[in-house]
Amino acid sequence: MPAEPARDEPGRDVPPSVLRTIADNLHVLEDRSGRSERVVAELLIETGRRPDEICALRYHCLRQDAQGKYVLVYDNSKANRPERRLPIADATAQLVRGQQEHVRATYPSTSLEQVALFPRDYRNRDGKRPLTAVNFGDAHRKFIDLIADQLCDADGSPYPAREVVPYSYRHSYAQRHADAGTAPDVLRDLMDHRSINTTMGYYRVSEKRTRGAIDMVATHQFDGQARPVLGAVGGLLSHEHARLRVGQVAVPFGTCTEPSNVKAGGHACPFKYTCVGCGHFRSDASYLPELKAYLQQLLADRERLLAADELQDWARRKVIPADEEITQLRGLIRRIEADLQDLTDADRATIEDAVAVVRAARATVSLGMPQVRPAATRKRDTDAVDD
């Protein structure tokens, strides 16, 4: 019997819009539970550590490396790996500094080698007993319930408060790095995993999230002449989404809707890949880095060919980038940037989040056909896996 179809399972990370709401309301957590609980929440969001790892931090948990950059020293109790070192930003280090000053003022007679960075509030006269993850979890749950009516997904729909738990911030930390293009092996080190497979499970971009991001970005799509493309974009994405995931068919700097090229998976352009000058070409904000890089390449090629004395005039005219292409490409870039600037701050942040998701999905999707390598190569790979 065929296997059951895979169901779209929501990730455990918290959407950026929900994280912003939580960050804006951390004063509610401090007013209700105390300063330590607020700082714990901030460190969970900024560092992606497990709740018990942050709650158990000692006073001297902040160090500087050889370059003078801050690192957080913590114990990975789950894997029994003490004295782990995590690079952190200066702003995160200042959070720790502020908490250290608070603890030193609260427990002046306790040795700094013994005092906890986050002492519990009861039965803890000398400040040596740390806040437990269970107690923080209770305070966090009551805080989230207080602001539950403000939690909204990127599309404005209510976000279920029950899904926001302290461990979610670890998944969100991994997802932010994945969206930013952090390599899996680097993220494995940041997450302090032994296996890369464990890391890959943290920053999976779900089908539902990717689809929503694609639909969001598609509403701000333009053709090569910088004209908005609204028409049948929704229908096209609907019937080709399972095949392409991130648009129609991928071409440099955007997507293509030319039927024969789409059928051939992007390898049969009838116009020799003159994308910007073609009516089938589409682009959007998620391709801005590629569009700008292409413009810089055209300008550099133009200067190099103008300075090439060995070329005859007819040869130079044949290969030099056309002024019309450069002008049209500049216009497209400016039109996309102007479209983003015309949005409200909230809408612009939503589009930027969607662009990050689309780019992350695009980086993991291969539109080519798989290749079978020689048997000797496969044997070496098998041996490497066994090792």
Short mmCIF file of C-alpha atoms in Angstrom, two decimals:
data_model
loop_
_atom_site.label_atom_id
_atom_site.label_comp_id
_atom_site.label_asym_id
_atom_site.label_seq_id
_atom_site.Cartn_x
_atom_site.Cartn_y
_atom_site.Cartn_z
CA MET A 1 0.00 0.00 0.00
CA PRO A 2 1.29 3.50 -0.71
CA ALA A 3 2.50 5.53 2.23
CA GLU A 4 0.22 8.10 3.77
CA PRO A 5 0.74 11.58 2.28
CA ALA A 6 2.92 13.89 4.37
CA ARG A 7 0.91 16.37 6.39
CA ASP A 8 2.03 19.94 6.77
CA GLU A 9 3.15 20.21 10.37
CA PRO A 10 3.60 23.68 11.83
CA GLY A 11 7.07 24.50 13.08
CA ARG A 12 7.70 25.20 16.74
CA ASP A 13 9.34 28.56 16.08
CA VAL A 14 7.48 31.76 16.94
CA PRO A 15 6.69 34.05 13.97
CA PRO A 16 8.66 37.33 13.90
CA SER A 17 5.46 39.36 14.34
CA VAL A 18 4.71 37.50 17.59
CA LEU A 19 8.30 37.91 18.79
CA ARG A 20 8.07 41.67 18.26
CA THR A 21 4.86 41.81 20.31
CA ILE A 22 6.48 39.82 23.10
CA ALA A 23 9.55 42.08 23.08
CA ASP A 24 7.36 45.19 23.23
CA ASN A 25 5.52 43.83 26.29
CA LEU A 26 8.36 42.42 28.38
CA HIS A 27 7.71 45.19 30.91
CA VAL A 28 4.47 43.32 31.73
CA LEU A 29 6.52 40.25 32.64
CA GLU A 30 8.87 42.36 34.79
CA ASP A 31 6.02 44.14 36.60
CA ARG A 32 4.30 40.86 37.36
CA SER A 33 7.21 38.52 38.13
CA GLY A 34 10.39 40.54 38.56
CA ARG A 35 13.49 41.76 36.79
CA SER A 36 15.18 38.36 36.62
CA GLU A 37 12.28 36.78 34.73
CA ARG A 38 12.39 39.56 32.15
CA VAL A 39 16.13 39.20 31.57
CA VAL A 40 15.78 35.41 31.30
CA ALA A 41 13.16 35.88 28.58
CA GLU A 42 15.36 38.34 26.71
CA LEU A 43 18.35 36.01 26.85
CA LEU A 44 16.26 33.08 25.64
CA ILE A 45 15.19 35.12 22.62
CA GLU A 46 18.67 36.47 21.88
CA THR A 47 20.77 33.36 22.49
CA GLY A 48 18.55 30.38 21.66
CA ARG A 49 19.68 28.44 24.72
CA ARG A 50 17.42 26.01 26.54
CA PRO A 51 15.45 27.45 29.48
CA ASP A 52 17.33 25.40 32.09
CA GLU A 53 20.68 26.54 30.63
CA ILE A 54 19.82 30.21 31.03
CA CYS A 55 18.20 29.84 34.45
CA ALA A 56 21.29 28.01 35.77
CA LEU A 57 23.83 30.64 34.65
CA ARG A 58 26.38 31.62 37.27
CA TYR A 59 27.53 35.17 37.99
CA HIS A 60 30.78 34.83 36.01
CA CYS A 61 29.18 33.62 32.78
CA LEU A 62 30.42 36.46 30.59
CA ARG A 63 33.87 36.28 29.00
CA GLN A 64 35.74 37.93 26.16
CA ASP A 65 37.64 36.13 23.42
CA ALA A 66 41.01 37.02 21.94
CA GLN A 67 39.39 39.68 19.72
CA GLY A 68 37.63 41.29 22.66
CA LYS A 69 34.21 39.98 21.59
CA TYR A 70 31.80 38.69 24.22
CA VAL A 71 30.94 35.02 24.69
CA LEU A 72 28.38 33.47 27.03
CA VAL A 73 29.69 30.52 29.05
CA TYR A 74 26.98 28.00 29.97
CA ASP A 75 26.55 24.30 30.70
CA ASN A 76 24.79 22.10 28.16
CA SER A 77 23.26 19.81 30.77
CA LYS A 78 21.17 17.86 28.25
CA ALA A 79 24.29 16.56 26.48
CA ASN A 80 26.54 16.73 29.57
CA ARG A 81 28.83 19.30 27.95
CA PRO A 82 29.95 21.90 30.51
CA GLU A 83 31.63 25.24 29.85
CA ARG A 84 30.20 25.80 26.39
CA ARG A 85 30.96 29.15 24.74
CA LEU A 86 28.42 31.04 22.62
CA PRO A 87 29.31 34.26 20.73
CA ILE A 88 26.84 37.01 21.62
CA ALA A 89 26.24 40.60 20.57
CA ASP A 90 27.35 43.57 22.67
CA ALA A 91 23.72 44.44 23.45
CA THR A 92 23.16 40.92 24.82
CA ALA A 93 26.32 41.23 26.91
CA GLN A 94 24.97 44.46 28.39
CA LEU A 95 21.85 42.57 29.50
CA VAL A 96 24.09 40.20 31.44
CA ARG A 97 26.12 43.11 32.85
CA GLY A 98 22.98 44.78 34.13
CA GLN A 99 21.81 41.57 35.79
CA GLN A 100 25.22 41.11 37.41
CA GLU A 101 25.00 44.58 38.94
CA HIS A 102 21.49 43.84 40.19
CA VAL A 103 22.57 40.57 41.83
CA ARG A 104 25.67 42.11 43.39
CA ALA A 105 23.56 44.86 44.95
CA THR A 106 20.92 42.38 46.18
CA TYR A 107 23.36 39.86 47.73
CA PRO A 108 26.43 41.93 48.72
CA SER A 109 27.67 39.42 51.32
CA THR A 110 27.63 36.34 49.06
CA SER A 111 30.77 35.36 47.15
CA LEU A 112 30.46 36.11 43.45
CA GLU A 113 31.83 32.63 42.76
CA GLN A 114 28.75 31.11 44.43
CA VAL A 115 25.89 33.49 43.64
CA ALA A 116 23.48 32.63 40.83
CA LEU A 117 22.93 35.09 38.01
CA PHE A 118 19.17 34.54 38.39
CA PRO A 119 18.51 33.69 42.08
CA ARG A 120 15.10 32.37 42.99
CA ASP A 121 12.89 34.64 45.08
CA TYR A 122 12.00 32.30 47.97
CA ARG A 123 14.04 30.22 50.47
CA ASN A 124 17.19 31.71 49.01
CA ARG A 125 18.64 34.10 51.58
CA ASP A 126 22.18 34.03 50.17
CA GLY A 127 21.25 33.99 46.45
CA LYS A 128 23.02 30.72 45.70
CA ARG A 129 19.98 28.79 44.48
CA PRO A 130 19.05 29.62 40.87
CA LEU A 131 15.63 30.13 39.39
CA THR A 132 14.29 26.85 38.00
CA ALA A 133 13.05 26.41 34.45
CA VAL A 134 9.72 25.18 35.84
CA ASN A 135 9.16 28.33 37.87
CA PHE A 136 10.15 30.52 34.96
CA GLY A 137 7.82 28.55 32.71
CA ASP A 138 4.90 29.26 35.05
CA ALA A 139 5.68 33.00 35.09
CA HIS A 140 6.10 33.01 31.31
CA ARG A 141 2.77 31.25 30.74
CA LYS A 142 0.89 33.82 32.85
CA PHE A 143 2.66 36.63 31.00
CA ILE A 144 1.75 35.24 27.56
CA ASP A 145 -1.85 34.76 28.64
CA LEU A 146 -2.01 38.43 29.67
CA ILE A 147 -0.99 39.61 26.18
CA ALA A 148 -2.69 36.79 24.23
CA ASP A 149 -5.11 39.17 22.51
CA GLN A 150 -2.14 41.07 20.97
CA LEU A 151 -0.44 38.04 19.40
CA CYS A 152 -0.96 38.01 15.63
CA ASP A 153 0.60 36.14 12.73
CA ALA A 154 2.08 37.94 9.71
CA ASP A 155 -1.31 38.08 7.99
CA GLY A 156 -2.99 39.62 11.04
CA SER A 157 -4.76 36.47 12.16
CA PRO A 158 -4.71 35.64 15.90
CA TYR A 159 -1.79 33.47 16.97
CA PRO A 160 -2.55 30.76 19.57
CA ALA A 161 -0.96 31.74 22.88
CA ARG A 162 -0.60 28.10 23.95
CA GLU A 163 2.09 27.60 21.30
CA VAL A 164 4.36 30.27 22.80
CA VAL A 165 6.50 28.44 25.36
CA PRO A 166 10.06 29.20 26.53
CA TYR A 167 11.53 26.44 24.36
CA SER A 168 9.98 28.10 21.27
CA TYR A 169 12.61 30.82 21.45
CA ARG A 170 15.31 28.24 20.74
CA HIS A 171 13.54 27.22 17.54
CA SER A 172 13.05 30.88 16.62
CA TYR A 173 16.76 31.56 17.13
CA ALA A 174 17.59 28.72 14.74
CA GLN A 175 14.99 29.89 12.23
CA ARG A 176 16.37 33.45 12.21
CA HIS A 177 19.82 32.12 11.39
CA ALA A 178 18.42 29.83 8.70
CA ASP A 179 16.51 32.70 7.11
CA ALA A 180 19.68 34.79 7.17
CA GLY A 181 21.55 32.09 5.26
CA THR A 182 23.68 30.70 8.08
CA ALA A 183 25.31 27.46 6.89
CA PRO A 184 24.03 24.29 8.60
CA ASP A 185 27.46 23.40 10.01
CA VAL A 186 27.81 26.86 11.53
CA LEU A 187 24.31 26.68 12.98
CA ARG A 188 25.11 23.24 14.39
CA ASP A 189 27.94 24.82 16.38
CA LEU A 190 25.74 27.70 17.52
CA MET A 191 23.06 25.25 18.68
CA ASP A 192 25.74 23.02 20.26
CA HIS A 193 24.54 19.88 18.51
CA ARG A 194 26.72 16.85 17.85
CA SER A 195 24.70 15.75 14.81
CA ILE A 196 23.91 17.94 11.82
CA ASN A 197 20.63 16.01 11.46
CA THR A 198 19.45 17.45 14.78
CA THR A 199 20.22 20.95 13.56
CA MET A 200 18.38 20.44 10.27
CA GLY A 201 15.23 19.56 12.21
CA TYR A 202 15.23 22.92 13.96
CA TYR A 203 15.07 25.31 11.04
CA ARG A 204 12.82 23.50 8.64
CA VAL A 205 10.78 25.96 6.59
CA SER A 206 7.31 24.43 6.49
CA GLU A 207 5.25 24.23 3.31
CA LYS A 208 2.53 26.35 4.84
CA ARG A 209 4.95 29.08 5.89
CA THR A 210 6.67 29.09 2.50
CA ARG A 211 3.37 29.23 0.63
CA GLY A 212 2.19 32.18 2.69
CA ALA A 213 5.45 34.01 2.10
CA ILE A 214 5.29 33.39 -1.66
CA ASP A 215 1.74 34.71 -1.86
CA MET A 216 2.77 37.77 0.14
CA VAL A 217 5.77 38.60 -2.05
CA ALA A 218 3.85 37.87 -5.28
CA THR A 219 1.53 40.83 -4.61
CA HIS A 220 4.59 43.08 -5.10
CA GLN A 221 5.88 41.53 -8.32
CA PHE A 222 7.03 43.55 -11.37
CA ASP A 223 7.91 42.77 -14.99
CA GLY A 224 11.11 43.80 -16.73
CA GLN A 225 9.74 47.28 -17.45
CA ALA A 226 8.98 47.84 -13.75
CA ARG A 227 5.22 47.53 -14.23
CA PRO A 228 3.20 45.85 -11.45
CA VAL A 229 2.09 42.29 -12.21
CA LEU A 230 -1.15 41.47 -10.46
CA GLY A 231 -3.39 39.60 -12.99
CA ALA A 232 -3.29 35.83 -12.66
CA VAL A 233 -0.39 35.52 -10.25
CA GLY A 234 -2.52 33.83 -7.61
CA GLY A 235 -3.82 31.18 -10.02
CA LEU A 236 -0.36 30.48 -11.40
CA LEU A 237 1.12 29.98 -7.97
CA SER A 238 -1.75 27.72 -7.03
CA HIS A 239 -1.40 25.22 -9.87
CA GLU A 240 2.41 25.22 -10.05
CA HIS A 241 3.23 25.51 -6.36
CA ALA A 242 3.82 21.78 -5.83
CA ARG A 243 6.41 21.75 -8.63
CA LEU A 244 8.21 25.03 -8.17
CA ARG A 245 7.63 26.12 -4.55
CA VAL A 246 9.12 29.56 -5.06
CA GLY A 247 7.47 30.91 -8.21
CA GLN A 248 7.00 29.99 -11.84
CA VAL A 249 10.37 28.72 -13.03
CA ALA A 250 13.59 30.07 -11.62
CA VAL A 251 15.79 32.19 -13.88
CA PRO A 252 18.55 34.60 -12.89
CA PHE A 253 17.14 37.63 -11.02
CA GLY A 254 13.51 36.44 -11.03
CA THR A 255 11.06 34.01 -12.58
CA CYS A 256 9.89 33.22 -16.09
CA THR A 257 6.38 32.42 -17.39
CA GLU A 258 7.31 31.60 -21.02
CA PRO A 259 5.51 28.26 -21.61
CA SER A 260 8.30 26.32 -23.36
CA ASN A 261 10.87 27.49 -20.81
CA VAL A 262 8.60 26.56 -17.89
CA LYS A 263 8.01 23.13 -19.42
CA ALA A 264 11.77 22.60 -19.75
CA GLY A 265 12.45 23.63 -16.17
CA GLY A 266 14.15 26.89 -17.18
CA HIS A 267 16.56 25.36 -19.70
CA ALA A 268 14.85 26.22 -23.01
CA CYS A 269 14.58 29.99 -23.28
CA PRO A 270 13.71 30.88 -26.91
CA PHE A 271 15.19 34.38 -26.53
CA LYS A 272 18.71 33.54 -25.33
CA TYR A 273 18.04 34.56 -21.72
CA THR A 274 17.54 38.29 -22.27
CA CYS A 275 15.39 38.28 -19.15
CA VAL A 276 15.07 41.98 -18.34
CA GLY A 277 13.91 42.76 -21.87
CA CYS A 278 11.39 39.90 -22.04
CA GLY A 279 7.68 40.22 -21.36
CA HIS A 280 7.62 36.83 -19.63
CA PHE A 281 10.09 37.96 -16.95
CA ARG A 282 8.94 38.68 -13.37
CA SER A 283 10.88 39.86 -10.34
CA ASP A 284 10.22 41.05 -6.80
CA ALA A 285 11.91 42.21 -3.61
CA SER A 286 13.27 38.74 -2.86
CA TYR A 287 15.58 39.09 -5.90
CA LEU A 288 16.95 42.54 -5.09
CA PRO A 289 20.45 41.27 -4.12
CA GLU A 290 20.72 39.38 -7.44
CA LEU A 291 19.41 42.33 -9.47
CA LYS A 292 21.92 44.70 -7.87
CA ALA A 293 24.78 42.24 -8.37
CA TYR A 294 23.84 41.86 -12.05
CA LEU A 295 23.79 45.63 -12.50
CA GLN A 296 27.27 45.90 -11.01
CA GLN A 297 28.43 43.11 -13.31
CA LEU A 298 27.05 44.89 -16.39
CA LEU A 299 28.73 48.16 -15.43
CA ALA A 300 32.05 46.42 -14.79
CA ASP A 301 31.84 44.50 -18.07
CA ARG A 302 31.05 47.71 -19.93
CA GLU A 303 34.10 49.52 -18.56
CA ARG A 304 36.35 46.53 -19.26
CA LEU A 305 35.18 46.20 -22.88
CA LEU A 306 35.46 49.94 -23.56
CA ALA A 307 39.06 49.79 -22.41
CA ALA A 308 39.91 46.68 -24.51
CA ASP A 309 42.08 48.04 -27.36
CA GLU A 310 42.40 44.61 -28.98
CA LEU A 311 38.68 44.51 -29.89
CA GLN A 312 37.44 45.85 -33.21
CA ASP A 313 34.45 48.15 -33.09
CA TRP A 314 31.99 45.60 -34.47
CA ALA A 315 33.11 42.98 -31.92
CA ARG A 316 32.84 45.48 -29.08
CA ARG A 317 29.31 46.44 -30.15
CA LYS A 318 28.33 42.76 -30.23
CA VAL A 319 29.38 41.91 -26.67
CA ILE A 320 29.13 45.20 -24.76
CA PRO A 321 26.06 45.52 -22.48
CA ALA A 322 23.39 47.69 -24.06
CA ASP A 323 22.64 51.08 -22.52
CA GLU A 324 18.95 50.20 -22.70
CA GLU A 325 19.47 47.08 -20.58
CA ILE A 326 21.40 48.99 -17.92
CA THR A 327 18.80 51.77 -17.83
CA GLN A 328 15.90 49.33 -17.66
CA LEU A 329 17.58 47.28 -14.93
CA ARG A 330 18.20 50.42 -12.86
CA GLY A 331 14.55 51.38 -13.29
CA LEU A 332 13.37 47.97 -12.11
CA ILE A 333 15.57 48.12 -9.00
CA ARG A 334 14.38 51.63 -8.16
CA ARG A 335 10.74 50.64 -8.71
CA ILE A 336 10.98 47.66 -6.33
CA GLU A 337 12.76 49.77 -3.69
CA ALA A 338 10.20 52.57 -4.06
CA ASP A 339 7.37 50.06 -3.66
CA LEU A 340 8.85 48.93 -0.35
CA GLN A 341 9.34 52.51 0.83
CA ASP A 342 5.69 53.34 0.11
CA LEU A 343 4.54 50.70 2.60
CA THR A 344 3.84 51.38 6.25
CA ASP A 345 6.48 50.25 8.72
CA ALA A 346 4.36 47.26 9.75
CA ASP A 347 3.66 46.18 6.14
CA ARG A 348 7.32 46.65 5.22
CA ALA A 349 8.39 44.44 8.14
CA THR A 350 5.88 41.79 7.02
CA ILE A 351 7.24 41.82 3.46
CA GLU A 352 10.83 41.64 4.73
CA ASP A 353 9.94 38.61 6.86
CA ALA A 354 8.28 36.97 3.84
CA VAL A 355 11.32 37.72 1.66
CA ALA A 356 13.59 36.04 4.22
CA VAL A 357 11.43 32.90 4.18
CA VAL A 358 11.31 32.80 0.36
CA ARG A 359 15.07 33.22 0.05
CA ALA A 360 15.68 30.49 2.62
CA ALA A 361 13.37 28.11 0.75
CA ARG A 362 14.94 29.02 -2.59
CA ALA A 363 18.39 28.21 -1.24
CA THR A 364 17.31 24.64 -0.40
CA VAL A 365 15.35 23.85 -3.59
CA SER A 366 17.08 22.24 -6.56
CA LEU A 367 15.27 22.65 -9.87
CA GLY A 368 17.69 20.39 -11.76
CA MET A 369 17.50 16.65 -12.31
CA PRO A 370 19.37 14.39 -9.88
CA GLN A 371 22.50 12.79 -11.25
CA VAL A 372 23.85 9.28 -10.63
CA ARG A 373 27.54 9.36 -9.79
CA PRO A 374 30.05 6.60 -10.54
CA ALA A 375 29.98 3.55 -8.29
CA ALA A 376 33.41 4.36 -6.85
CA THR A 377 32.18 7.75 -5.65
CA ARG A 378 29.09 6.24 -4.05
CA LYS A 379 31.30 3.69 -2.29
CA ARG A 380 33.45 6.43 -0.77
CA ASP A 381 30.36 8.31 0.43
CA THR A 382 28.99 5.12 2.03
CA ASP A 383 32.26 4.55 3.83
CA ALA A 384 32.23 8.15 5.09
CA VAL A 385 28.70 7.72 6.48
CA ASP A 386 29.66 4.49 8.20
CA ASP A 387 32.67 6.22 9.77
#
